[in-house]
Amino acid sequence: MEMEGLGMQDSRLYVWMRRVAVIAAHVTGLSLTITISVLSRPGTSLFSWHPVCMSVAYWLCMTEGLLLFSTEASLCCCKSHKHKVRVHWFCQAMGLLFAVTGLGFMVASKKRSELPHLASWHSVLGVCTLTFTILQAACGTCMLFPQLLQPPPHPSKLRLYHTTCGLVVYFLATFTIVSAMFSDWLQATVKGVAWWALFLLPLLSALVVINQILNAHMPHKKITN
């Protein structure tokens, strides 16, 4: 009985810690989006809209679209799974729209300044991230409308492709965001403790989201004596 009590306490503590982590991911995504938007001073130049759009796309829309399915602290915790899927689609569609818009502002800024494209690791990672984001959207569309594929694949396979592509997108998005911390603009704008906070917080948020995806879709083996 004493061992069972300790097990229940450990389980409750684990659930509580996961709930705190998910709430922290919610707060991190919103606060980082607001911080970058303020630092960018949107409207002062074409480039100023690029970090704003990309922050909204990946830190806010994509992150919230994934955390909807969290069992600990979802913003739609009282809604049905079908409703969550619809909100997920809306968030991901808005994320893709903002990402493409952010790319457009970056291309226009480079063209106006007559600067070369794809001249940094950040820009290369950004293009890869956007490419996989479009593939992810296409895969998700096929999940919603399986009749688009002939013959239609098994739903479990489509779900696996969608999940795998989603993991790749979030990994790439995280590395792209972290690489932006070494850009000339952010190096000149943010220094000291604030820079380290902007560097580490996306990594912590990514751990929460990726852990949720893996726990939800990776098979769990039962341990027997």
PDB file of C-alpha atoms in Angstrom:
ATOM      1  CA  MET A   1       0.000   0.000   0.000  1.00  0.00           C
ATOM      2  CA  GLU A   2       2.848   2.383   0.856  1.00  0.00           C
ATOM      3  CA  MET A   3       4.549   1.677  -2.493  1.00  0.00           C
ATOM      4  CA  GLU A   4       1.256   2.261  -4.319  1.00  0.00           C
ATOM      5  CA  GLY A   5       0.884   5.615  -2.537  1.00  0.00           C
ATOM      6  CA  LEU A   6       4.370   6.652  -3.600  1.00  0.00           C
ATOM      7  CA  GLY A   7       3.590   5.607  -7.190  1.00  0.00           C
ATOM      8  CA  MET A   8       0.430   7.721  -7.215  1.00  0.00           C
ATOM      9  CA  GLN A   9       2.348  10.721  -5.866  1.00  0.00           C
ATOM     10  CA  ASP A  10       5.029  10.300  -8.543  1.00  0.00           C
ATOM     11  CA  SER A  11       2.348  10.039 -11.217  1.00  0.00           C
ATOM     12  CA  ARG A  12       0.591  13.193 -10.006  1.00  0.00           C
ATOM     13  CA  LEU A  13       3.900  15.041  -9.846  1.00  0.00           C
ATOM     14  CA  TYR A  14       4.719  13.953 -13.421  1.00  0.00           C
ATOM     15  CA  VAL A  15       1.318  15.136 -14.691  1.00  0.00           C
ATOM     16  CA  TRP A  16       1.710  18.435 -12.838  1.00  0.00           C
ATOM     17  CA  MET A  17       5.187  18.986 -14.294  1.00  0.00           C
ATOM     18  CA  ARG A  18       3.923  18.250 -17.824  1.00  0.00           C
ATOM     19  CA  ARG A  19       1.048  20.687 -17.343  1.00  0.00           C
ATOM     20  CA  VAL A  20       3.435  23.406 -16.179  1.00  0.00           C
ATOM     21  CA  ALA A  21       5.707  22.718 -19.172  1.00  0.00           C
ATOM     22  CA  VAL A  22       2.830  23.044 -21.658  1.00  0.00           C
ATOM     23  CA  ILE A  23       1.608  26.269 -20.039  1.00  0.00           C
ATOM     24  CA  ALA A  24       5.172  27.589 -20.220  1.00  0.00           C
ATOM     25  CA  ALA A  25       5.238  26.716 -23.942  1.00  0.00           C
ATOM     26  CA  HIS A  26       2.011  28.701 -24.467  1.00  0.00           C
ATOM     27  CA  VAL A  27       3.442  31.719 -22.641  1.00  0.00           C
ATOM     28  CA  THR A  28       6.806  31.422 -24.389  1.00  0.00           C
ATOM     29  CA  GLY A  29       5.302  31.364 -27.879  1.00  0.00           C
ATOM     30  CA  LEU A  30       3.161  34.437 -27.244  1.00  0.00           C
ATOM     31  CA  SER A  31       5.825  36.413 -25.363  1.00  0.00           C
ATOM     32  CA  LEU A  32       8.541  35.729 -27.949  1.00  0.00           C
ATOM     33  CA  THR A  33       6.207  36.765 -30.775  1.00  0.00           C
ATOM     34  CA  ILE A  34       5.391  40.035 -29.004  1.00  0.00           C
ATOM     35  CA  THR A  35       9.060  40.659 -28.155  1.00  0.00           C
ATOM     36  CA  ILE A  36      10.280  40.163 -31.720  1.00  0.00           C
ATOM     37  CA  SER A  37       7.407  42.268 -33.074  1.00  0.00           C
ATOM     38  CA  VAL A  38       8.363  45.150 -30.763  1.00  0.00           C
ATOM     39  CA  LEU A  39      12.088  44.859 -31.546  1.00  0.00           C
ATOM     40  CA  SER A  40      11.408  44.747 -35.301  1.00  0.00           C
ATOM     41  CA  ARG A  41       9.471  48.031 -35.326  1.00  0.00           C
ATOM     42  CA  PRO A  42       7.226  46.893 -38.203  1.00  0.00           C
ATOM     43  CA  GLY A  43       6.704  49.480 -40.901  1.00  0.00           C
ATOM     44  CA  THR A  44      10.123  51.099 -40.594  1.00  0.00           C
ATOM     45  CA  SER A  45      11.428  49.016 -43.509  1.00  0.00           C
ATOM     46  CA  LEU A  46      10.544  46.065 -45.706  1.00  0.00           C
ATOM     47  CA  PHE A  47      12.818  43.844 -43.641  1.00  0.00           C
ATOM     48  CA  SER A  48      11.053  44.821 -40.402  1.00  0.00           C
ATOM     49  CA  TRP A  49       8.011  42.772 -41.432  1.00  0.00           C
ATOM     50  CA  HIS A  50      10.041  39.593 -42.003  1.00  0.00           C
ATOM     51  CA  PRO A  51      10.745  38.680 -38.337  1.00  0.00           C
ATOM     52  CA  VAL A  52       7.192  39.701 -37.372  1.00  0.00           C
ATOM     53  CA  CYS A  53       5.581  37.415 -39.958  1.00  0.00           C
ATOM     54  CA  MET A  54       7.899  34.501 -39.224  1.00  0.00           C
ATOM     55  CA  SER A  55       7.393  34.815 -35.452  1.00  0.00           C
ATOM     56  CA  VAL A  56       3.618  34.768 -35.865  1.00  0.00           C
ATOM     57  CA  ALA A  57       3.880  31.843 -38.309  1.00  0.00           C
ATOM     58  CA  TYR A  58       6.061  29.469 -36.288  1.00  0.00           C
ATOM     59  CA  TRP A  59       6.162  30.655 -32.685  1.00  0.00           C
ATOM     60  CA  LEU A  60       2.475  31.442 -32.468  1.00  0.00           C
ATOM     61  CA  CYS A  61       0.344  29.741 -35.143  1.00  0.00           C
ATOM     62  CA  MET A  62       2.260  26.490 -35.560  1.00  0.00           C
ATOM     63  CA  THR A  63       3.024  26.029 -31.869  1.00  0.00           C
ATOM     64  CA  GLU A  64      -0.543  26.714 -30.768  1.00  0.00           C
ATOM     65  CA  GLY A  65      -1.880  24.531 -33.581  1.00  0.00           C
ATOM     66  CA  LEU A  66       0.096  21.612 -32.162  1.00  0.00           C
ATOM     67  CA  LEU A  67      -0.527  22.313 -28.471  1.00  0.00           C
ATOM     68  CA  LEU A  68      -4.262  22.108 -29.172  1.00  0.00           C
ATOM     69  CA  PHE A  69      -3.927  18.328 -28.860  1.00  0.00           C
ATOM     70  CA  SER A  70      -2.165  18.494 -25.505  1.00  0.00           C
ATOM     71  CA  THR A  71      -3.915  16.499 -22.797  1.00  0.00           C
ATOM     72  CA  GLU A  72      -2.494  18.770 -20.096  1.00  0.00           C
ATOM     73  CA  ALA A  73      -3.227  22.387 -21.055  1.00  0.00           C
ATOM     74  CA  SER A  74      -4.956  22.743 -24.405  1.00  0.00           C
ATOM     75  CA  LEU A  75      -6.705  26.015 -25.248  1.00  0.00           C
ATOM     76  CA  CYS A  76      -9.571  23.831 -26.544  1.00  0.00           C
ATOM     77  CA  CYS A  77      -9.537  21.311 -23.705  1.00  0.00           C
ATOM     78  CA  CYS A  78     -13.351  21.199 -23.475  1.00  0.00           C
ATOM     79  CA  LYS A  79     -13.894  20.762 -27.220  1.00  0.00           C
ATOM     80  CA  SER A  80     -14.206  17.568 -29.243  1.00  0.00           C
ATOM     81  CA  HIS A  81     -11.328  16.120 -31.250  1.00  0.00           C
ATOM     82  CA  LYS A  82     -13.101  17.104 -34.465  1.00  0.00           C
ATOM     83  CA  HIS A  83     -13.269  20.723 -33.314  1.00  0.00           C
ATOM     84  CA  LYS A  84      -9.575  20.650 -32.367  1.00  0.00           C
ATOM     85  CA  VAL A  85      -8.710  19.352 -35.846  1.00  0.00           C
ATOM     86  CA  ARG A  86     -10.566  22.272 -37.418  1.00  0.00           C
ATOM     87  CA  VAL A  87      -8.778  24.809 -35.222  1.00  0.00           C
ATOM     88  CA  HIS A  88      -5.492  23.013 -35.958  1.00  0.00           C
ATOM     89  CA  TRP A  89      -6.119  23.407 -39.683  1.00  0.00           C
ATOM     90  CA  PHE A  90      -6.902  27.094 -39.262  1.00  0.00           C
ATOM     91  CA  CYS A  91      -3.723  27.701 -37.227  1.00  0.00           C
ATOM     92  CA  GLN A  92      -1.523  25.825 -39.697  1.00  0.00           C
ATOM     93  CA  ALA A  93      -3.093  27.581 -42.697  1.00  0.00           C
ATOM     94  CA  MET A  94      -2.532  30.976 -41.078  1.00  0.00           C
ATOM     95  CA  GLY A  95       1.015  29.941 -40.195  1.00  0.00           C
ATOM     96  CA  LEU A  96       1.760  29.025 -43.801  1.00  0.00           C
ATOM     97  CA  LEU A  97       0.223  32.302 -45.008  1.00  0.00           C
ATOM     98  CA  PHE A  98       2.355  34.364 -42.625  1.00  0.00           C
ATOM     99  CA  ALA A  99       5.485  32.351 -43.521  1.00  0.00           C
ATOM    100  CA  VAL A 100       5.043  32.951 -47.260  1.00  0.00           C
ATOM    101  CA  THR A 101       4.341  36.642 -46.588  1.00  0.00           C
ATOM    102  CA  GLY A 102       7.479  36.879 -44.450  1.00  0.00           C
ATOM    103  CA  LEU A 103       9.512  35.311 -47.248  1.00  0.00           C
ATOM    104  CA  GLY A 104       8.051  37.832 -49.687  1.00  0.00           C
ATOM    105  CA  PHE A 105       9.132  40.752 -47.511  1.00  0.00           C
ATOM    106  CA  MET A 106      12.630  39.270 -47.199  1.00  0.00           C
ATOM    107  CA  VAL A 107      12.994  38.794 -50.964  1.00  0.00           C
ATOM    108  CA  ALA A 108      11.725  42.338 -51.615  1.00  0.00           C
ATOM    109  CA  SER A 109      14.118  43.764 -49.019  1.00  0.00           C
ATOM    110  CA  LYS A 110      17.096  41.925 -50.511  1.00  0.00           C
ATOM    111  CA  LYS A 111      16.135  43.042 -54.002  1.00  0.00           C
ATOM    112  CA  ARG A 112      15.798  46.686 -52.961  1.00  0.00           C
ATOM    113  CA  SER A 113      19.149  46.602 -51.132  1.00  0.00           C
ATOM    114  CA  GLU A 114      20.757  44.621 -53.985  1.00  0.00           C
ATOM    115  CA  LEU A 115      22.015  41.992 -51.554  1.00  0.00           C
ATOM    116  CA  PRO A 116      22.574  38.334 -52.515  1.00  0.00           C
ATOM    117  CA  HIS A 117      19.988  35.709 -51.619  1.00  0.00           C
ATOM    118  CA  LEU A 118      20.752  32.528 -49.623  1.00  0.00           C
ATOM    119  CA  ALA A 119      24.003  34.040 -48.351  1.00  0.00           C
ATOM    120  CA  SER A 120      23.711  32.690 -44.772  1.00  0.00           C
ATOM    121  CA  TRP A 121      22.849  29.483 -42.935  1.00  0.00           C
ATOM    122  CA  HIS A 122      19.739  31.197 -41.597  1.00  0.00           C
ATOM    123  CA  SER A 123      18.406  31.870 -45.090  1.00  0.00           C
ATOM    124  CA  VAL A 124      19.178  28.336 -46.293  1.00  0.00           C
ATOM    125  CA  LEU A 125      17.485  26.792 -43.246  1.00  0.00           C
ATOM    126  CA  GLY A 126      14.561  29.161 -43.733  1.00  0.00           C
ATOM    127  CA  VAL A 127      13.986  28.006 -47.318  1.00  0.00           C
ATOM    128  CA  CYS A 128      14.208  24.340 -46.226  1.00  0.00           C
ATOM    129  CA  THR A 129      11.745  24.999 -43.407  1.00  0.00           C
ATOM    130  CA  LEU A 130       9.243  26.692 -45.706  1.00  0.00           C
ATOM    131  CA  THR A 131       9.602  23.893 -48.285  1.00  0.00           C
ATOM    132  CA  PHE A 132       8.813  21.227 -45.692  1.00  0.00           C
ATOM    133  CA  THR A 133       5.989  23.391 -44.314  1.00  0.00           C
ATOM    134  CA  ILE A 134       4.362  23.352 -47.775  1.00  0.00           C
ATOM    135  CA  LEU A 135       4.869  19.568 -48.003  1.00  0.00           C
ATOM    136  CA  GLN A 136       3.362  19.206 -44.552  1.00  0.00           C
ATOM    137  CA  ALA A 137       0.331  21.246 -45.626  1.00  0.00           C
ATOM    138  CA  ALA A 138      -0.051  19.071 -48.727  1.00  0.00           C
ATOM    139  CA  CYS A 139       0.138  15.916 -46.606  1.00  0.00           C
ATOM    140  CA  GLY A 140      -2.430  17.326 -44.187  1.00  0.00           C
ATOM    141  CA  THR A 141      -4.724  18.202 -47.086  1.00  0.00           C
ATOM    142  CA  CYS A 142      -4.543  14.602 -48.263  1.00  0.00           C
ATOM    143  CA  MET A 143      -5.520  13.475 -44.759  1.00  0.00           C
ATOM    144  CA  LEU A 144      -8.557  15.732 -44.898  1.00  0.00           C
ATOM    145  CA  PHE A 145      -9.432  14.753 -48.473  1.00  0.00           C
ATOM    146  CA  PRO A 146      -8.005  11.236 -49.023  1.00  0.00           C
ATOM    147  CA  GLN A 147      -9.947  10.949 -52.283  1.00  0.00           C
ATOM    148  CA  LEU A 148      -7.373  13.297 -53.841  1.00  0.00           C
ATOM    149  CA  LEU A 149      -4.980  10.326 -53.985  1.00  0.00           C
ATOM    150  CA  GLN A 150      -5.742   7.371 -56.205  1.00  0.00           C
ATOM    151  CA  PRO A 151      -5.723   4.755 -54.869  1.00  0.00           C
ATOM    152  CA  PRO A 152      -6.215   6.377 -51.423  1.00  0.00           C
ATOM    153  CA  PRO A 153      -3.557   5.193 -48.925  1.00  0.00           C
ATOM    154  CA  HIS A 154      -4.428   3.723 -45.562  1.00  0.00           C
ATOM    155  CA  PRO A 155      -5.292   6.447 -42.987  1.00  0.00           C
ATOM    156  CA  SER A 156      -2.612   5.164 -40.595  1.00  0.00           C
ATOM    157  CA  LYS A 157       0.078   5.641 -43.252  1.00  0.00           C
ATOM    158  CA  LEU A 158      -1.123   9.167 -44.031  1.00  0.00           C
ATOM    159  CA  ARG A 159      -1.098   9.956 -40.299  1.00  0.00           C
ATOM    160  CA  LEU A 160       2.451   8.626 -40.017  1.00  0.00           C
ATOM    161  CA  TYR A 161       3.637  10.734 -42.975  1.00  0.00           C
ATOM    162  CA  HIS A 162       1.879  13.796 -41.570  1.00  0.00           C
ATOM    163  CA  THR A 163       3.426  13.304 -38.123  1.00  0.00           C
ATOM    164  CA  THR A 164       6.926  12.626 -39.468  1.00  0.00           C
ATOM    165  CA  CYS A 165       6.829  15.649 -41.750  1.00  0.00           C
ATOM    166  CA  GLY A 166       5.512  17.740 -38.861  1.00  0.00           C
ATOM    167  CA  LEU A 167       8.461  16.722 -36.693  1.00  0.00           C
ATOM    168  CA  VAL A 168      10.891  17.653 -39.466  1.00  0.00           C
ATOM    169  CA  VAL A 169       9.177  21.032 -39.893  1.00  0.00           C
ATOM    170  CA  TYR A 170       9.348  21.822 -36.175  1.00  0.00           C
ATOM    171  CA  PHE A 171      12.982  20.731 -35.931  1.00  0.00           C
ATOM    172  CA  LEU A 172      13.902  22.899 -38.925  1.00  0.00           C
ATOM    173  CA  ALA A 173      11.847  25.830 -37.649  1.00  0.00           C
ATOM    174  CA  THR A 174      13.601  25.635 -34.275  1.00  0.00           C
ATOM    175  CA  PHE A 175      17.069  25.562 -35.847  1.00  0.00           C
ATOM    176  CA  THR A 176      16.110  28.414 -38.189  1.00  0.00           C
ATOM    177  CA  ILE A 177      14.901  30.526 -35.258  1.00  0.00           C
ATOM    178  CA  VAL A 178      18.050  29.777 -33.248  1.00  0.00           C
ATOM    179  CA  SER A 179      20.269  30.629 -36.228  1.00  0.00           C
ATOM    180  CA  ALA A 180      18.490  33.999 -36.467  1.00  0.00           C
ATOM    181  CA  MET A 181      19.950  34.843 -33.055  1.00  0.00           C
ATOM    182  CA  PHE A 182      23.357  35.092 -34.741  1.00  0.00           C
ATOM    183  CA  SER A 183      22.161  37.476 -37.459  1.00  0.00           C
ATOM    184  CA  ASP A 184      23.659  40.964 -37.604  1.00  0.00           C
ATOM    185  CA  TRP A 185      20.269  42.513 -36.820  1.00  0.00           C
ATOM    186  CA  LEU A 186      19.627  40.576 -33.598  1.00  0.00           C
ATOM    187  CA  GLN A 187      23.254  40.716 -32.499  1.00  0.00           C
ATOM    188  CA  ALA A 188      23.064  44.511 -32.706  1.00  0.00           C
ATOM    189  CA  THR A 189      19.580  44.757 -31.185  1.00  0.00           C
ATOM    190  CA  VAL A 190      19.697  42.315 -28.265  1.00  0.00           C
ATOM    191  CA  LYS A 191      22.627  41.715 -25.932  1.00  0.00           C
ATOM    192  CA  GLY A 192      23.480  40.058 -22.629  1.00  0.00           C
ATOM    193  CA  VAL A 193      20.864  38.115 -20.649  1.00  0.00           C
ATOM    194  CA  ALA A 194      18.078  39.086 -23.063  1.00  0.00           C
ATOM    195  CA  TRP A 195      19.980  37.482 -25.953  1.00  0.00           C
ATOM    196  CA  TRP A 196      20.445  34.245 -24.011  1.00  0.00           C
ATOM    197  CA  ALA A 197      16.742  34.217 -23.132  1.00  0.00           C
ATOM    198  CA  LEU A 198      15.788  34.555 -26.803  1.00  0.00           C
ATOM    199  CA  PHE A 199      18.284  31.813 -27.624  1.00  0.00           C
ATOM    200  CA  LEU A 200      17.159  29.263 -25.020  1.00  0.00           C
ATOM    201  CA  LEU A 201      13.391  29.786 -24.788  1.00  0.00           C
ATOM    202  CA  PRO A 202      12.633  28.486 -28.328  1.00  0.00           C
ATOM    203  CA  LEU A 203      14.607  25.328 -27.516  1.00  0.00           C
ATOM    204  CA  LEU A 204      12.610  24.713 -24.334  1.00  0.00           C
ATOM    205  CA  SER A 205       9.337  25.313 -26.167  1.00  0.00           C
ATOM    206  CA  ALA A 206      10.416  22.926 -28.940  1.00  0.00           C
ATOM    207  CA  LEU A 207      11.168  20.196 -26.380  1.00  0.00           C
ATOM    208  CA  VAL A 208       7.617  20.422 -25.058  1.00  0.00           C
ATOM    209  CA  VAL A 209       6.002  20.290 -28.503  1.00  0.00           C
ATOM    210  CA  ILE A 210       8.218  17.517 -29.863  1.00  0.00           C
ATOM    211  CA  ASN A 211       7.733  15.456 -26.673  1.00  0.00           C
ATOM    212  CA  GLN A 212       3.954  15.811 -27.073  1.00  0.00           C
ATOM    213  CA  ILE A 213       4.076  14.643 -30.698  1.00  0.00           C
ATOM    214  CA  LEU A 214       6.255  11.645 -29.872  1.00  0.00           C
ATOM    215  CA  ASN A 215       4.123  10.618 -26.881  1.00  0.00           C
ATOM    216  CA  ALA A 216       0.946  10.870 -28.937  1.00  0.00           C
ATOM    217  CA  HIS A 217       2.112   8.979 -32.022  1.00  0.00           C
ATOM    218  CA  MET A 218       4.991   6.694 -31.020  1.00  0.00           C
ATOM    219  CA  PRO A 219       3.942   3.166 -29.962  1.00  0.00           C
ATOM    220  CA  HIS A 220       4.278   2.437 -26.247  1.00  0.00           C
ATOM    221  CA  LYS A 221       5.271  -1.032 -25.085  1.00  0.00           C
ATOM    222  CA  LYS A 222       3.719  -2.452 -21.972  1.00  0.00           C
ATOM    223  CA  ILE A 223       6.200  -3.633 -19.361  1.00  0.00           C
ATOM    224  CA  THR A 224       5.277  -7.002 -17.897  1.00  0.00           C
ATOM    225  CA  ASN A 225       6.905  -8.905 -15.082  1.00  0.00           C
TER     226      ASN A 225
END
